[in-house]
PDB file of C-alpha atoms and ligand atoms in Angstrom:
ATOM      1  CA  MET A  16       0.000   0.000   0.000  1.00  0.00           C
ATOM      2  CA  PHE A  17       1.104   3.550  -0.748  1.00  0.00           C
ATOM      3  CA  TRP A  18       0.364   6.983   0.687  1.00  0.00           C
ATOM      4  CA  GLN A  19       0.427   9.658  -2.001  1.00  0.00           C
ATOM      5  CA  THR A  20       1.634  13.020  -0.679  1.00  0.00           C
ATOM      6  CA  THR A  21       2.695  16.247  -2.367  1.00  0.00           C
ATOM      7  CA  ARG A  22       6.294  15.257  -3.158  1.00  0.00           C
ATOM      8  CA  PHE A  23       6.512  11.607  -2.104  1.00  0.00           C
ATOM      9  CA  ARG A  24       4.544   8.443  -2.753  1.00  0.00           C
ATOM     10  CA  ILE A  25       5.279   6.709   0.545  1.00  0.00           C
ATOM     11  CA  ASP A  26       5.689   2.937   0.369  1.00  0.00           C
ATOM     12  CA  LEU A  27       3.987   1.438   3.416  1.00  0.00           C
ATOM     13  CA  SER A  28       5.037  -2.159   2.865  1.00  0.00           C
ATOM     14  CA  ARG A  29       7.294  -1.512   5.899  1.00  0.00           C
ATOM     15  CA  PRO A  30       5.881   0.474   8.842  1.00  0.00           C
ATOM     16  CA  LYS A  31       6.861   4.137   8.965  1.00  0.00           C
ATOM     17  CA  VAL A  32       7.717   6.321  11.936  1.00  0.00           C
ATOM     18  CA  MET A  33       6.278   9.838  12.065  1.00  0.00           C
ATOM     19  CA  GLY A  34       8.342  11.996  14.437  1.00  0.00           C
ATOM     20  CA  ILE A  35       6.489  14.682  16.413  1.00  0.00           C
ATOM     21  CA  VAL A  36       7.726  18.281  16.376  1.00  0.00           C
ATOM     22  CA  ASN A  37       5.572  20.421  18.652  1.00  0.00           C
ATOM     23  CA  VAL A  38       6.318  24.122  18.160  1.00  0.00           C
ATOM     24  CA  THR A  39       4.198  24.968  21.198  1.00  0.00           C
ATOM     25  CA  PRO A  40       4.709  26.191  24.747  1.00  0.00           C
ATOM     26  CA  ASP A  41       2.037  23.868  26.170  1.00  0.00           C
ATOM     27  CA  SER A  42       1.975  20.424  24.526  1.00  0.00           C
ATOM     28  CA  PHE A  43       1.231  17.742  27.071  1.00  0.00           C
ATOM     29  CA  SER A  44       4.600  15.996  27.029  1.00  0.00           C
ATOM     30  CA  ASP A  45       7.129  18.325  25.415  1.00  0.00           C
ATOM     31  CA  GLY A  46       5.595  21.803  25.561  1.00  0.00           C
ATOM     32  CA  GLY A  47       8.205  24.563  25.523  1.00  0.00           C
ATOM     33  CA  ARG A  48      11.083  22.307  24.443  1.00  0.00           C
ATOM     34  CA  HIS A  49      11.202  23.436  20.806  1.00  0.00           C
ATOM     35  CA  ASP A  50       8.956  26.459  20.604  1.00  0.00           C
ATOM     36  CA  ASP A  51      11.288  28.633  18.572  1.00  0.00           C
ATOM     37  CA  THR A  52      12.268  28.008  14.960  1.00  0.00           C
ATOM     38  CA  ALA A  53      15.911  27.123  15.562  1.00  0.00           C
ATOM     39  CA  ALA A  54      15.108  24.667  18.352  1.00  0.00           C
ATOM     40  CA  ALA A  55      12.308  23.093  16.312  1.00  0.00           C
ATOM     41  CA  LEU A  56      14.555  22.629  13.283  1.00  0.00           C
ATOM     42  CA  ALA A  57      17.315  21.156  15.427  1.00  0.00           C
ATOM     43  CA  HIS A  58      14.703  18.746  16.758  1.00  0.00           C
ATOM     44  CA  CYS A  59      13.651  17.844  13.186  1.00  0.00           C
ATOM     45  CA  GLU A  60      17.268  16.971  12.373  1.00  0.00           C
ATOM     46  CA  LYS A  61      17.645  14.935  15.544  1.00  0.00           C
ATOM     47  CA  LEU A  62      14.515  12.917  14.759  1.00  0.00           C
ATOM     48  CA  LEU A  63      15.747  12.255  11.224  1.00  0.00           C
ATOM     49  CA  ALA A  64      19.144  11.127  12.533  1.00  0.00           C
ATOM     50  CA  GLU A  65      17.238   8.726  14.795  1.00  0.00           C
ATOM     51  CA  GLY A  66      15.411   7.247  11.810  1.00  0.00           C
ATOM     52  CA  ALA A  67      12.137   9.149  11.451  1.00  0.00           C
ATOM     53  CA  ASP A  68      10.504   8.684   8.041  1.00  0.00           C
ATOM     54  CA  ILE A  69       8.051  11.598   8.257  1.00  0.00           C
ATOM     55  CA  LEU A  70       8.067  14.831  10.314  1.00  0.00           C
ATOM     56  CA  ASP A  71       4.808  16.090  11.840  1.00  0.00           C
ATOM     57  CA  ILE A  72       4.954  19.760  12.809  1.00  0.00           C
ATOM     58  CA  GLY A  73       2.274  21.268  15.038  1.00  0.00           C
ATOM     59  CA  GLY A  74       1.713  24.794  16.322  1.00  0.00           C
ATOM     60  CA  GLU A  75      -1.321  24.207  18.533  1.00  0.00           C
ATOM     61  CA  SER A  76      -1.574  21.806  21.453  1.00  0.00           C
ATOM     62  CA  THR A  77      -4.593  19.526  21.376  1.00  0.00           C
ATOM     63  CA  ARG A  78      -4.178  18.167  24.891  1.00  0.00           C
ATOM     64  CA  PRO A  79      -7.438  17.979  26.864  1.00  0.00           C
ATOM     65  CA  GLY A  80      -8.398  21.479  27.985  1.00  0.00           C
ATOM     66  CA  ALA A  81      -5.788  23.243  25.811  1.00  0.00           C
ATOM     67  CA  ALA A  82      -6.521  26.867  24.917  1.00  0.00           C
ATOM     68  CA  PRO A  83      -7.099  27.511  21.189  1.00  0.00           C
ATOM     69  CA  VAL A  84      -4.254  29.358  19.430  1.00  0.00           C
ATOM     70  CA  PRO A  85      -5.096  32.391  17.230  1.00  0.00           C
ATOM     71  CA  LEU A  86      -4.474  31.914  13.502  1.00  0.00           C
ATOM     72  CA  GLU A  87      -1.619  34.413  13.192  1.00  0.00           C
ATOM     73  CA  GLN A  88       0.209  32.882  16.130  1.00  0.00           C
ATOM     74  CA  GLU A  89      -0.103  29.360  14.756  1.00  0.00           C
ATOM     75  CA  LEU A  90       1.185  30.529  11.361  1.00  0.00           C
ATOM     76  CA  ALA A  91       4.104  32.352  12.976  1.00  0.00           C
ATOM     77  CA  ARG A  92       5.075  29.159  14.806  1.00  0.00           C
ATOM     78  CA  VAL A  93       4.656  26.735  11.943  1.00  0.00           C
ATOM     79  CA  LEU A  94       5.639  28.447   8.667  1.00  0.00           C
ATOM     80  CA  PRO A  95       9.351  29.076   9.370  1.00  0.00           C
ATOM     81  CA  VAL A  96       9.786  25.539  10.675  1.00  0.00           C
ATOM     82  CA  LEU A  97       7.983  24.155   7.628  1.00  0.00           C
ATOM     83  CA  ASP A  98      10.271  26.094   5.272  1.00  0.00           C
ATOM     84  CA  GLY A  99      13.350  24.621   6.954  1.00  0.00           C
ATOM     85  CA  ALA A 100      11.922  21.102   7.237  1.00  0.00           C
ATOM     86  CA  LEU A 101      11.019  20.987   3.538  1.00  0.00           C
ATOM     87  CA  LYS A 102      14.737  21.037   2.771  1.00  0.00           C
ATOM     88  CA  LEU A 103      15.450  17.914   4.803  1.00  0.00           C
ATOM     89  CA  GLY A 104      14.410  15.378   2.165  1.00  0.00           C
ATOM     90  CA  VAL A 105      11.505  13.644   3.928  1.00  0.00           C
ATOM     91  CA  PRO A 106       7.736  14.115   3.806  1.00  0.00           C
ATOM     92  CA  VAL A 107       6.595  16.971   6.045  1.00  0.00           C
ATOM     93  CA  SER A 108       3.175  16.881   7.655  1.00  0.00           C
ATOM     94  CA  ILE A 109       1.425  19.794   9.347  1.00  0.00           C
ATOM     95  CA  ASP A 110      -0.767  19.025  12.339  1.00  0.00           C
ATOM     96  CA  THR A 111      -3.582  21.574  12.225  1.00  0.00           C
ATOM     97  CA  LEU A 112      -7.342  21.804  12.204  1.00  0.00           C
ATOM     98  CA  LYS A 113      -7.529  25.329  10.755  1.00  0.00           C
ATOM     99  CA  PRO A 114      -8.386  25.573   7.025  1.00  0.00           C
ATOM    100  CA  GLU A 115      -6.427  28.844   6.710  1.00  0.00           C
ATOM    101  CA  VAL A 116      -3.307  27.126   8.010  1.00  0.00           C
ATOM    102  CA  MET A 117      -3.878  24.256   5.563  1.00  0.00           C
ATOM    103  CA  TRP A 118      -4.084  26.649   2.598  1.00  0.00           C
ATOM    104  CA  ARG A 119      -0.948  28.473   3.639  1.00  0.00           C
ATOM    105  CA  VAL A 120       1.189  25.395   4.290  1.00  0.00           C
ATOM    106  CA  LEU A 121       0.060  23.634   1.112  1.00  0.00           C
ATOM    107  CA  GLU A 122       0.918  26.751  -0.868  1.00  0.00           C
ATOM    108  CA  ARG A 123       4.441  26.529   0.563  1.00  0.00           C
ATOM    109  CA  GLY A 124       4.849  22.873  -0.332  1.00  0.00           C
ATOM    110  CA  ALA A 125       3.767  20.846   2.717  1.00  0.00           C
ATOM    111  CA  ASP A 126       3.364  17.157   1.894  1.00  0.00           C
ATOM    112  CA  ILE A 127       0.600  16.165   4.309  1.00  0.00           C
ATOM    113  CA  VAL A 128      -2.248  17.712   6.294  1.00  0.00           C
ATOM    114  CA  ASN A 129      -2.763  15.907   9.599  1.00  0.00           C
ATOM    115  CA  ASP A 130      -6.110  16.979  11.023  1.00  0.00           C
ATOM    116  CA  ILE A 131      -7.337  15.687  14.388  1.00  0.00           C
ATOM    117  CA  ASN A 132     -10.725  17.019  13.308  1.00  0.00           C
ATOM    118  CA  ALA A 133     -10.828  15.053  10.026  1.00  0.00           C
ATOM    119  CA  LEU A 134     -11.385  18.194   7.899  1.00  0.00           C
ATOM    120  CA  ARG A 135     -14.717  19.053   9.534  1.00  0.00           C
ATOM    121  CA  LEU A 136     -14.208  22.810   9.866  1.00  0.00           C
ATOM    122  CA  PRO A 137     -15.725  24.764   6.968  1.00  0.00           C
ATOM    123  CA  GLY A 138     -13.120  25.166   4.227  1.00  0.00           C
ATOM    124  CA  ALA A 139     -10.860  22.329   5.380  1.00  0.00           C
ATOM    125  CA  GLU A 140     -12.139  19.841   2.805  1.00  0.00           C
ATOM    126  CA  ASP A 141     -11.687  22.512   0.123  1.00  0.00           C
ATOM    127  CA  ALA A 142      -8.068  23.095   1.110  1.00  0.00           C
ATOM    128  CA  VAL A 143      -7.228  19.431   0.553  1.00  0.00           C
ATOM    129  CA  ALA A 144      -9.574  18.789  -2.389  1.00  0.00           C
ATOM    130  CA  ASP A 145      -8.269  21.802  -4.324  1.00  0.00           C
ATOM    131  CA  HIS A 146      -4.701  20.543  -4.024  1.00  0.00           C
ATOM    132  CA  PRO A 147      -3.645  18.054  -6.699  1.00  0.00           C
ATOM    133  CA  SER A 148      -1.778  15.543  -4.560  1.00  0.00           C
ATOM    134  CA  CYS A 149      -1.215  16.345  -0.869  1.00  0.00           C
ATOM    135  CA  GLY A 150      -1.637  13.524   1.623  1.00  0.00           C
ATOM    136  CA  VAL A 151      -4.131  13.732   4.460  1.00  0.00           C
ATOM    137  CA  CYS A 152      -4.603  11.974   7.784  1.00  0.00           C
ATOM    138  CA  LEU A 153      -8.230  11.865   8.923  1.00  0.00           C
ATOM    139  CA  MET A 154      -8.461  11.308  12.679  1.00  0.00           C
ATOM    140  CA  HIS A 155     -11.453  10.455  14.837  1.00  0.00           C
ATOM    141  CA  MET A 156     -12.220  12.821  17.687  1.00  0.00           C
ATOM    142  CA  ARG A 157     -15.411  12.975  19.757  1.00  0.00           C
ATOM    143  CA  GLY A 158     -16.148  16.563  20.837  1.00  0.00           C
ATOM    144  CA  ASP A 159     -13.276  19.044  20.925  1.00  0.00           C
ATOM    145  CA  PRO A 160     -10.088  19.308  22.989  1.00  0.00           C
ATOM    146  CA  ALA A 161     -11.763  21.646  25.507  1.00  0.00           C
ATOM    147  CA  THR A 162     -14.446  19.137  26.474  1.00  0.00           C
ATOM    148  CA  MET A 163     -13.611  15.774  24.933  1.00  0.00           C
ATOM    149  CA  GLN A 164     -12.584  13.976  28.133  1.00  0.00           C
ATOM    150  CA  GLN A 165     -15.794  14.827  30.006  1.00  0.00           C
ATOM    151  CA  ARG A 166     -17.310  11.353  30.335  1.00  0.00           C
ATOM    152  CA  PRO A 167     -16.969  10.081  26.760  1.00  0.00           C
ATOM    153  CA  ALA A 168     -19.556   7.372  25.989  1.00  0.00           C
ATOM    154  CA  TYR A 169     -20.028   4.933  23.100  1.00  0.00           C
ATOM    155  CA  ASP A 170     -22.231   1.882  22.527  1.00  0.00           C
ATOM    156  CA  ASP A 171     -19.418   0.282  20.526  1.00  0.00           C
ATOM    157  CA  VAL A 172     -16.370   2.489  20.241  1.00  0.00           C
ATOM    158  CA  VAL A 173     -14.719   0.524  17.417  1.00  0.00           C
ATOM    159  CA  ALA A 174     -17.870   0.456  15.273  1.00  0.00           C
ATOM    160  CA  GLU A 175     -18.510   4.157  15.864  1.00  0.00           C
ATOM    161  CA  VAL A 176     -14.932   5.188  15.085  1.00  0.00           C
ATOM    162  CA  SER A 177     -15.036   3.011  11.991  1.00  0.00           C
ATOM    163  CA  ASP A 178     -18.355   4.529  10.772  1.00  0.00           C
ATOM    164  CA  PHE A 179     -17.002   8.030  11.326  1.00  0.00           C
ATOM    165  CA  LEU A 180     -13.784   7.391   9.404  1.00  0.00           C
ATOM    166  CA  ARG A 181     -15.694   5.743   6.541  1.00  0.00           C
ATOM    167  CA  GLU A 182     -17.991   8.757   6.304  1.00  0.00           C
ATOM    168  CA  ARG A 183     -15.143  11.290   6.356  1.00  0.00           C
ATOM    169  CA  MET A 184     -13.221   9.329   3.736  1.00  0.00           C
ATOM    170  CA  ALA A 185     -16.325   9.171   1.510  1.00  0.00           C
ATOM    171  CA  ALA A 186     -16.861  12.937   1.879  1.00  0.00           C
ATOM    172  CA  LEU A 187     -13.362  13.511   0.544  1.00  0.00           C
ATOM    173  CA  THR A 188     -13.456  10.988  -2.273  1.00  0.00           C
ATOM    174  CA  VAL A 189     -16.732  12.525  -3.484  1.00  0.00           C
ATOM    175  CA  ARG A 190     -14.771  15.757  -3.760  1.00  0.00           C
ATOM    176  CA  GLY A 191     -12.338  14.015  -6.100  1.00  0.00           C
ATOM    177  CA  VAL A 192      -9.548  13.225  -3.644  1.00  0.00           C
ATOM    178  CA  ASP A 193      -7.903   9.949  -4.660  1.00  0.00           C
ATOM    179  CA  SER A 194      -8.167   7.437  -1.827  1.00  0.00           C
ATOM    180  CA  GLU A 195      -4.408   6.798  -2.130  1.00  0.00           C
ATOM    181  CA  ARG A 196      -3.929  10.254  -0.560  1.00  0.00           C
ATOM    182  CA  ILE A 197      -5.819   9.275   2.605  1.00  0.00           C
ATOM    183  CA  VAL A 198      -4.749   7.529   5.799  1.00  0.00           C
ATOM    184  CA  LEU A 199      -6.992   6.972   8.822  1.00  0.00           C
ATOM    185  CA  ASP A 200      -6.405   7.340  12.554  1.00  0.00           C
ATOM    186  CA  PRO A 201      -8.624   6.112  15.422  1.00  0.00           C
ATOM    187  CA  GLY A 202      -7.557   9.122  17.543  1.00  0.00           C
ATOM    188  CA  ILE A 203      -6.213   7.552  20.727  1.00  0.00           C
ATOM    189  CA  GLY A 204      -7.109   9.793  23.687  1.00  0.00           C
ATOM    190  CA  PHE A 205      -9.444  12.107  21.796  1.00  0.00           C
ATOM    191  CA  GLY A 206     -12.817  11.800  23.534  1.00  0.00           C
ATOM    192  CA  LYS A 207     -12.095   8.290  24.820  1.00  0.00           C
ATOM    193  CA  SER A 208     -11.660   6.596  28.180  1.00  0.00           C
ATOM    194  CA  VAL A 209      -8.826   4.194  29.000  1.00  0.00           C
ATOM    195  CA  GLU A 210     -11.142   1.294  28.160  1.00  0.00           C
ATOM    196  CA  HIS A 211     -12.154   2.857  24.837  1.00  0.00           C
ATOM    197  CA  ASN A 212      -8.517   3.346  23.848  1.00  0.00           C
ATOM    198  CA  LEU A 213      -7.618  -0.219  24.779  1.00  0.00           C
ATOM    199  CA  ALA A 214     -10.590  -1.587  22.839  1.00  0.00           C
ATOM    200  CA  LEU A 215      -9.366   0.361  19.804  1.00  0.00           C
ATOM    201  CA  LEU A 216      -5.991  -1.345  20.145  1.00  0.00           C
ATOM    202  CA  ARG A 217      -7.324  -4.838  20.874  1.00  0.00           C
ATOM    203  CA  ARG A 218      -9.791  -4.672  17.975  1.00  0.00           C
ATOM    204  CA  GLN A 219      -7.651  -2.501  15.711  1.00  0.00           C
ATOM    205  CA  ARG A 220      -7.773  -5.057  12.890  1.00  0.00           C
ATOM    206  CA  GLU A 221     -11.471  -4.284  12.422  1.00  0.00           C
ATOM    207  CA  LEU A 222     -10.467  -0.828  11.187  1.00  0.00           C
ATOM    208  CA  LEU A 223      -8.358  -2.370   8.416  1.00  0.00           C
ATOM    209  CA  ALA A 224     -11.628  -3.233   6.668  1.00  0.00           C
ATOM    210  CA  LEU A 225     -11.837   0.469   5.769  1.00  0.00           C
ATOM    211  CA  GLY A 226      -9.230  -0.299   3.137  1.00  0.00           C
ATOM    212  CA  ARG A 227      -6.743   2.485   3.895  1.00  0.00           C
ATOM    213  CA  PRO A 228      -3.547   2.452   5.994  1.00  0.00           C
ATOM    214  CA  LEU A 229      -3.869   3.199   9.703  1.00  0.00           C
ATOM    215  CA  LEU A 230      -1.799   5.848  11.454  1.00  0.00           C
ATOM    216  CA  VAL A 231      -1.835   5.516  15.240  1.00  0.00           C
ATOM    217  CA  GLY A 232      -0.562   7.778  18.019  1.00  0.00           C
ATOM    218  CA  TRP A 233      -0.104   6.234  21.451  1.00  0.00           C
ATOM    219  CA  SER A 234       3.065   8.119  22.305  1.00  0.00           C
ATOM    220  CA  ARG A 235       3.264   9.119  26.004  1.00  0.00           C
ATOM    221  CA  LYS A 236      -0.533   9.351  26.249  1.00  0.00           C
ATOM    222  CA  SER A 237      -2.428   9.279  29.520  1.00  0.00           C
ATOM    223  CA  THR A 238      -3.879   5.802  28.985  1.00  0.00           C
ATOM    224  CA  LEU A 239      -0.282   4.538  29.185  1.00  0.00           C
ATOM    225  CA  GLY A 240       0.099   6.509  32.412  1.00  0.00           C
ATOM    226  CA  ALA A 241      -3.093   4.968  33.766  1.00  0.00           C
ATOM    227  CA  ILE A 242      -1.807   1.454  33.028  1.00  0.00           C
ATOM    228  CA  THR A 243       1.777   1.881  34.252  1.00  0.00           C
ATOM    229  CA  GLY A 244       1.351   4.538  36.929  1.00  0.00           C
ATOM    230  CA  ARG A 245       4.155   6.509  35.248  1.00  0.00           C
ATOM    231  CA  PRO A 246       4.297  10.283  34.725  1.00  0.00           C
ATOM    232  CA  VAL A 247       4.539  11.592  31.179  1.00  0.00           C
ATOM    233  CA  ASP A 248       8.365  11.753  31.123  1.00  0.00           C
ATOM    234  CA  GLN A 249       8.660   8.049  32.017  1.00  0.00           C
ATOM    235  CA  ARG A 250       6.422   6.526  29.374  1.00  0.00           C
ATOM    236  CA  VAL A 251       8.943   5.560  26.696  1.00  0.00           C
ATOM    237  CA  PRO A 252       8.795   1.774  27.268  1.00  0.00           C
ATOM    238  CA  ALA A 253       5.001   1.863  27.439  1.00  0.00           C
ATOM    239  CA  SER A 254       4.869   3.983  24.267  1.00  0.00           C
ATOM    240  CA  VAL A 255       7.151   1.607  22.400  1.00  0.00           C
ATOM    241  CA  ALA A 256       5.070  -1.383  23.526  1.00  0.00           C
ATOM    242  CA  ALA A 257       1.886   0.292  22.283  1.00  0.00           C
ATOM    243  CA  ALA A 258       3.505   1.241  18.963  1.00  0.00           C
ATOM    244  CA  LEU A 259       4.675  -2.356  18.434  1.00  0.00           C
ATOM    245  CA  ALA A 260       1.300  -3.781  19.334  1.00  0.00           C
ATOM    246  CA  SER A 261      -0.400  -1.429  16.903  1.00  0.00           C
ATOM    247  CA  VAL A 262       2.030  -2.340  14.114  1.00  0.00           C
ATOM    248  CA  GLN A 263       1.572  -6.033  14.765  1.00  0.00           C
ATOM    249  CA  LEU A 264      -2.173  -5.459  14.507  1.00  0.00           C
ATOM    250  CA  GLY A 265      -1.809  -3.769  11.137  1.00  0.00           C
ATOM    251  CA  ALA A 266      -0.977  -0.072  11.678  1.00  0.00           C
ATOM    252  CA  ARG A 267       1.362   1.259   8.996  1.00  0.00           C
ATOM    253  CA  ILE A 268       2.439   4.600  10.497  1.00  0.00           C
ATOM    254  CA  VAL A 269       3.178   5.286  14.157  1.00  0.00           C
ATOM    255  CA  ARG A 270       3.242   8.899  15.390  1.00  0.00           C
ATOM    256  CA  VAL A 271       5.839   9.103  18.167  1.00  0.00           C
ATOM    257  CA  HIS A 272       7.969  11.456  20.262  1.00  0.00           C
ATOM    258  CA  ASP A 273      10.681   8.859  21.006  1.00  0.00           C
ATOM    259  CA  VAL A 274      11.886   8.012  17.538  1.00  0.00           C
ATOM    260  CA  ALA A 275      15.173   6.209  18.339  1.00  0.00           C
ATOM    261  CA  ALA A 276      13.570   3.721  20.730  1.00  0.00           C
ATOM    262  CA  THR A 277      10.637   3.092  18.391  1.00  0.00           C
ATOM    263  CA  VAL A 278      12.855   2.564  15.330  1.00  0.00           C
ATOM    264  CA  ASP A 279      15.020   0.011  17.179  1.00  0.00           C
ATOM    265  CA  ALA A 280      11.984  -1.868  18.415  1.00  0.00           C
ATOM    266  CA  LEU A 281      10.422  -1.916  14.964  1.00  0.00           C
ATOM    267  CA  LYS A 282      13.640  -3.307  13.466  1.00  0.00           C
ATOM    268  CA  VAL A 283      13.399  -6.270  15.822  1.00  0.00           C
ATOM    269  CA  TRP A 284       9.703  -6.772  15.098  1.00  0.00           C
ATOM    270  CA  ASP A 285      10.221  -6.488  11.363  1.00  0.00           C
ATOM    271  CA  GLY A 286      13.328  -8.700  11.459  1.00  0.00           C
ATOM    272  CA  ALA A 287      11.299 -11.403  13.171  1.00  0.00           C
ATOM    273  CA  GLY A 288       8.512 -11.091  10.594  1.00  0.00           C
ATOM    274  CA  LEU A 289       6.010  -9.945  13.181  1.00  0.00           C
ATOM    275  CA  VAL A 290       4.771  -6.847  11.372  1.00  0.00           C
ATOM    276  CA  GLY A 291       1.069  -7.421  10.769  1.00  0.00           C
TER     277      GLY A 291
HETATM  278  N1  LIG B 312      -2.163  13.117  18.902  1.00  0.00           N
HETATM  279  C1  LIG B 312      -1.810  14.369  19.256  1.00  0.00           C
HETATM  280  C2  LIG B 312      -1.723  15.373  18.274  1.00  0.00           C
HETATM  281  N2  LIG B 312      -1.955  15.109  16.967  1.00  0.00           N
HETATM  282  N3  LIG B 312      -2.495  13.570  15.268  1.00  0.00           N
HETATM  283  C3  LIG B 312      -2.828  12.321  14.891  1.00  0.00           C
HETATM  284  N4  LIG B 312      -3.048  12.025  13.600  1.00  0.00           N
HETATM  285  N5  LIG B 312      -2.951  11.301  15.808  1.00  0.00           N
HETATM  286  C4  LIG B 312      -2.753  11.508  17.133  1.00  0.00           C
HETATM  287  O1  LIG B 312      -2.914  10.554  17.932  1.00  0.00           O
HETATM  288  C5  LIG B 312      -2.401  12.828  17.574  1.00  0.00           C
HETATM  289  C6  LIG B 312      -2.281  13.850  16.591  1.00  0.00           C
HETATM  290  C7  LIG B 312      -1.486  14.667  20.673  1.00  0.00           C
HETATM  291  O2  LIG B 312      -0.125  14.501  20.943  1.00  0.00           O
HETATM  292  P1  LIG B 312       0.980  15.661  20.995  1.00  0.00           P
HETATM  293  O3  LIG B 312       1.126  16.310  19.647  1.00  0.00           O
HETATM  294  O4  LIG B 312       2.223  15.151  21.582  1.00  0.00           O
HETATM  295  O5  LIG B 312       0.429  16.676  22.066  1.00  0.00           O
HETATM  296  P2  LIG B 312      -0.222  18.105  21.968  1.00  0.00           P
HETATM  297  O6  LIG B 312      -1.490  17.963  21.224  1.00  0.00           O
HETATM  298  O7  LIG B 312      -0.419  18.501  23.418  1.00  0.00           O
HETATM  299  O8  LIG B 312       0.733  19.011  21.233  1.00  0.00           O
END
């Protein structure tokens, strides 16, 4: 399977690692670490040296309860880092839910739009559909970051996530977006309890029936803290375990903070023929 993006047609026969670059002061696990352009670009280079296949740059935290970032501020954070990252020779994804940011980054050559809101804001579908070839990640989220963890409830979380992703994918393909440009993400931690997240991992294979590659982000998330009792800066082993489990159950892209550890673990899994 392939993921068509602006400059690269990514071969997903081997799992790919998407390294996270948060240009924010308040992200849940690394806020403030690389919130200026030079630090963010140095981080991009570090992640590539560690083996990242894709860089995902974000200028707005989506942690539960995070304050929304004004458009101009998000652009000021993201655009200079994007310009530098585009010279590094790998696909560059921009993590945003704002259509205006999508237009601006696509104009500058971004390869992928990664939207936790699955292009539901007015104008977001247009931004992607009017572009000839950018990639897009459609993620499931129930509610919005301000309220999403207030008692999330589902009858069947896997079926509901699956229906949502199918609907969002259909909305885009009707607009003429080739399905090869689309990957799907169950949205671990976005309007879901610990049990919901674990059900999405245990039954992840059911989502493969949607026919597009899965991108999954477990990295350092609170469900891992709930299971291990570890604070956010001690969740690397748990994050690697979750990434491996998701790959074994068919995920093709893992979105992670700890690239070096994840790449090593995936080499072992792949070497043993365990990639699902
Ligand atoms: N998780 C986060 C942000 N963006 N995008 C996708 N496709 N999938 C995810 O699971 C996902 C995402 C949250 O993680 P992080 O970027 O580290 O934190 P913050 O939102 O606080 O910046």
